[in-house]
Amino acid sequence: MAMALAGCPDERGSVEVVEPPAETTAKSARAPISGMAVEVASVRSDAAIDVEAVRAVLRDAESAFLTCLDADGSTGVIALKLGVEEDGATLEVASQQASTFGTDDARACFERIVAALRFPTTQSRERFDLSIALEVRPRHEL
């Protein structure tokens, strides 16, 4: 394209750069809410899995979870049920009725993040279900 424009300098039009609306930019690049924490409240499964390894995966995703929080500082629990494939990939994540946190959008954000995670597998390498609860609360500074 540069070669075509170089031959016709007088025919080139000006290029206008348009910024996306501020509200669109703010929604897509939300910064984590400082002073808040997302902790792993519980992990349950019928399969013999390494619960601490699952907790570690979820703890590592905390900064991503914090981007789901609204600035109002609300607290609560996100209860999720998900399937985990033989290779650790996440399947069909769904919020449970025990969830007490956030709007539908906030819960959907948590679901999308969990759906992208990869969990440790069982020794038998079979599909299994996980029930997890994440608690959104103020971060206690030491």
C-alpha positions as a Markdown table, in Angstrom:
| # | Residue | x | y | z |
|---|---|---|---|---|
| 1 | Met | 0.0 | 0.0 | 0.0 |
| 2 | Ala | 2.9 | 2.4 | 0.7 |
| 3 | Met | 4.1 | 2.0 | -2.9 |
| 4 | Ala | 0.8 | 2.9 | -4.3 |
| 5 | Leu | 0.6 | 6.0 | -2.2 |
| 6 | Ala | 4.2 | 7.0 | -2.9 |
| 7 | Gly | 3.5 | 7.4 | -6.6 |
| 8 | Cys | 0.5 | 9.8 | -6.1 |
| 9 | Pro | 1.4 | 12.1 | -3.2 |
| 10 | Asp | -1.2 | 14.8 | -4.3 |
| 11 | Glu | -4.1 | 12.3 | -4.2 |
| 12 | Arg | -3.6 | 11.2 | -0.6 |
| 13 | Gly | -6.3 | 12.3 | 1.8 |
| 14 | Ser | -5.7 | 13.1 | 5.4 |
| 15 | Val | -6.2 | 10.3 | 7.8 |
| 16 | Glu | -8.4 | 11.0 | 10.8 |
| 17 | Val | -7.8 | 9.0 | 14.0 |
| 18 | Val | -10.9 | 8.6 | 16.0 |
| 19 | Glu | -10.7 | 7.7 | 19.7 |
| 20 | Pro | -13.3 | 5.2 | 20.9 |
| 21 | Pro | -15.9 | 6.7 | 23.3 |
| 22 | Ala | -14.5 | 6.9 | 26.8 |
| 23 | Glu | -17.2 | 4.6 | 28.2 |
| 24 | Thr | -16.3 | 1.9 | 25.7 |
| 25 | Thr | -12.6 | 2.2 | 26.6 |
| 26 | Ala | -13.3 | 2.1 | 30.3 |
| 27 | Lys | -15.5 | -1.0 | 30.1 |
| 28 | Ser | -13.0 | -3.0 | 28.0 |
| 29 | Ala | -9.9 | -2.1 | 30.0 |
| 30 | Arg | -11.3 | -1.9 | 33.5 |
| 31 | Ala | -8.6 | -1.6 | 36.1 |
| 32 | Pro | -8.7 | -3.8 | 39.2 |
| 33 | Ile | -10.4 | -2.3 | 42.1 |
| 34 | Ser | -7.8 | -1.6 | 44.8 |
| 35 | Gly | -8.6 | -2.5 | 48.3 |
| 36 | Met | -10.6 | -5.6 | 47.3 |
| 37 | Ala | -9.7 | -9.2 | 47.3 |
| 38 | Val | -11.1 | -12.4 | 45.7 |
| 39 | Glu | -10.3 | -15.4 | 47.9 |
| 40 | Val | -11.0 | -19.1 | 47.3 |
| 41 | Ala | -13.6 | -19.9 | 49.9 |
| 42 | Ser | -14.1 | -23.6 | 48.9 |
| 43 | Val | -13.3 | -26.2 | 46.3 |
| 44 | Arg | -15.3 | -29.5 | 46.1 |
| 45 | Ser | -15.2 | -32.4 | 43.8 |
| 46 | Asp | -16.3 | -36.1 | 43.8 |
| 47 | Ala | -13.0 | -37.0 | 42.0 |
| 48 | Ala | -9.7 | -37.5 | 43.7 |
| 49 | Ile | -8.0 | -34.2 | 42.8 |
| 50 | Asp | -5.3 | -32.1 | 44.3 |
| 51 | Val | -7.5 | -29.4 | 46.0 |
| 52 | Glu | -4.5 | -27.2 | 46.8 |
| 53 | Ala | -3.4 | -27.2 | 43.2 |
| 54 | Val | -6.9 | -26.1 | 42.2 |
| 55 | Arg | -6.8 | -23.4 | 44.8 |
| 56 | Ala | -3.4 | -22.2 | 43.4 |
| 57 | Val | -4.8 | -21.9 | 39.9 |
| 58 | Leu | -7.7 | -19.8 | 41.2 |
| 59 | Arg | -5.4 | -17.7 | 43.4 |
| 60 | Asp | -3.2 | -17.0 | 40.4 |
| 61 | Ala | -6.3 | -15.6 | 38.6 |
| 62 | Glu | -7.1 | -13.1 | 41.3 |
| 63 | Ser | -5.9 | -10.1 | 39.3 |
| 64 | Ala | -8.1 | -11.1 | 36.4 |
| 65 | Phe | -11.1 | -11.6 | 38.8 |
| 66 | Leu | -10.5 | -8.1 | 40.2 |
| 67 | Thr | -11.3 | -6.6 | 36.8 |
| 68 | Cys | -14.8 | -8.0 | 37.1 |
| 69 | Leu | -15.6 | -5.9 | 40.2 |
| 70 | Asp | -17.7 | -2.8 | 40.1 |
| 71 | Ala | -16.4 | 0.4 | 41.8 |
| 72 | Asp | -19.2 | 0.3 | 44.4 |
| 73 | Gly | -17.1 | -2.0 | 46.7 |
| 74 | Ser | -19.9 | -4.6 | 47.0 |
| 75 | Thr | -19.0 | -8.0 | 48.6 |
| 76 | Gly | -20.3 | -11.5 | 48.4 |
| 77 | Val | -19.7 | -15.0 | 47.1 |
| 78 | Ile | -19.5 | -16.3 | 43.5 |
| 79 | Ala | -20.5 | -20.0 | 43.5 |
| 80 | Leu | -19.6 | -21.8 | 40.3 |
| 81 | Lys | -20.0 | -25.3 | 39.0 |
| 82 | Leu | -17.8 | -26.5 | 36.1 |
| 83 | Gly | -16.6 | -29.5 | 34.3 |
| 84 | Val | -13.0 | -30.3 | 33.8 |
| 85 | Glu | -11.9 | -32.3 | 30.8 |
| 86 | Glu | -9.3 | -35.1 | 30.9 |
| 87 | Asp | -6.6 | -32.7 | 29.9 |
| 88 | Gly | -7.5 | -30.0 | 32.5 |
| 89 | Ala | -9.5 | -27.7 | 30.1 |
| 90 | Thr | -12.6 | -26.1 | 31.6 |
| 91 | Leu | -16.1 | -27.0 | 30.4 |
| 92 | Glu | -19.6 | -25.5 | 30.9 |
| 93 | Val | -19.1 | -23.0 | 33.7 |
| 94 | Ala | -22.3 | -22.0 | 35.5 |
| 95 | Ser | -23.2 | -19.7 | 38.4 |
| 96 | Gln | -25.0 | -21.4 | 41.2 |
| 97 | Gln | -27.9 | -20.1 | 43.3 |
| 98 | Ala | -25.6 | -19.8 | 46.3 |
| 99 | Ser | -24.0 | -16.8 | 44.5 |
| 100 | Thr | -24.6 | -13.5 | 46.5 |
| 101 | Phe | -22.2 | -11.2 | 44.6 |
| 102 | Gly | -22.7 | -8.8 | 41.9 |
| 103 | Thr | -24.6 | -8.2 | 38.8 |
| 104 | Asp | -25.3 | -10.6 | 36.0 |
| 105 | Asp | -22.4 | -8.9 | 34.1 |
| 106 | Ala | -20.0 | -9.3 | 37.0 |
| 107 | Arg | -20.9 | -13.0 | 37.4 |
| 108 | Ala | -20.5 | -13.5 | 33.6 |
| 109 | Cys | -17.1 | -11.9 | 33.8 |
| 110 | Phe | -16.0 | -14.4 | 36.5 |
| 111 | Glu | -17.4 | -17.3 | 34.4 |
| 112 | Arg | -15.4 | -16.2 | 31.4 |
| 113 | Ile | -12.2 | -16.1 | 33.4 |
| 114 | Val | -12.8 | -19.5 | 35.0 |
| 115 | Ala | -13.7 | -21.0 | 31.6 |
| 116 | Ala | -10.2 | -20.0 | 30.3 |
| 117 | Leu | -8.4 | -21.7 | 33.2 |
| 118 | Arg | -6.7 | -25.1 | 33.1 |
| 119 | Phe | -6.9 | -27.3 | 36.2 |
| 120 | Pro | -4.9 | -30.2 | 37.4 |
| 121 | Thr | -6.3 | -33.6 | 36.3 |
| 122 | Thr | -7.1 | -36.8 | 38.1 |
| 123 | Gln | -4.8 | -39.8 | 38.1 |
| 124 | Ser | -7.4 | -41.7 | 36.0 |
| 125 | Arg | -7.5 | -38.8 | 33.5 |
| 126 | Glu | -11.3 | -38.7 | 33.5 |
| 127 | Arg | -13.6 | -35.8 | 33.1 |
| 128 | Phe | -14.8 | -34.5 | 36.5 |
| 129 | Asp | -16.9 | -31.7 | 38.0 |
| 130 | Leu | -15.8 | -29.0 | 40.4 |
| 131 | Ser | -17.8 | -26.7 | 42.6 |
| 132 | Ile | -16.0 | -23.6 | 43.7 |
| 133 | Ala | -16.8 | -20.6 | 45.8 |
| 134 | Leu | -14.9 | -17.3 | 45.5 |
| 135 | Glu | -15.4 | -14.6 | 48.1 |
| 136 | Val | -15.2 | -11.0 | 47.2 |
| 137 | Arg | -14.3 | -8.9 | 50.2 |
| 138 | Pro | -12.2 | -5.9 | 51.3 |
| 139 | Arg | -8.5 | -6.6 | 51.4 |
| 140 | His | -7.2 | -6.5 | 54.9 |
| 141 | Glu | -3.8 | -4.8 | 55.0 |
| 142 | Leu | -1.3 | -6.1 | 57.5 |
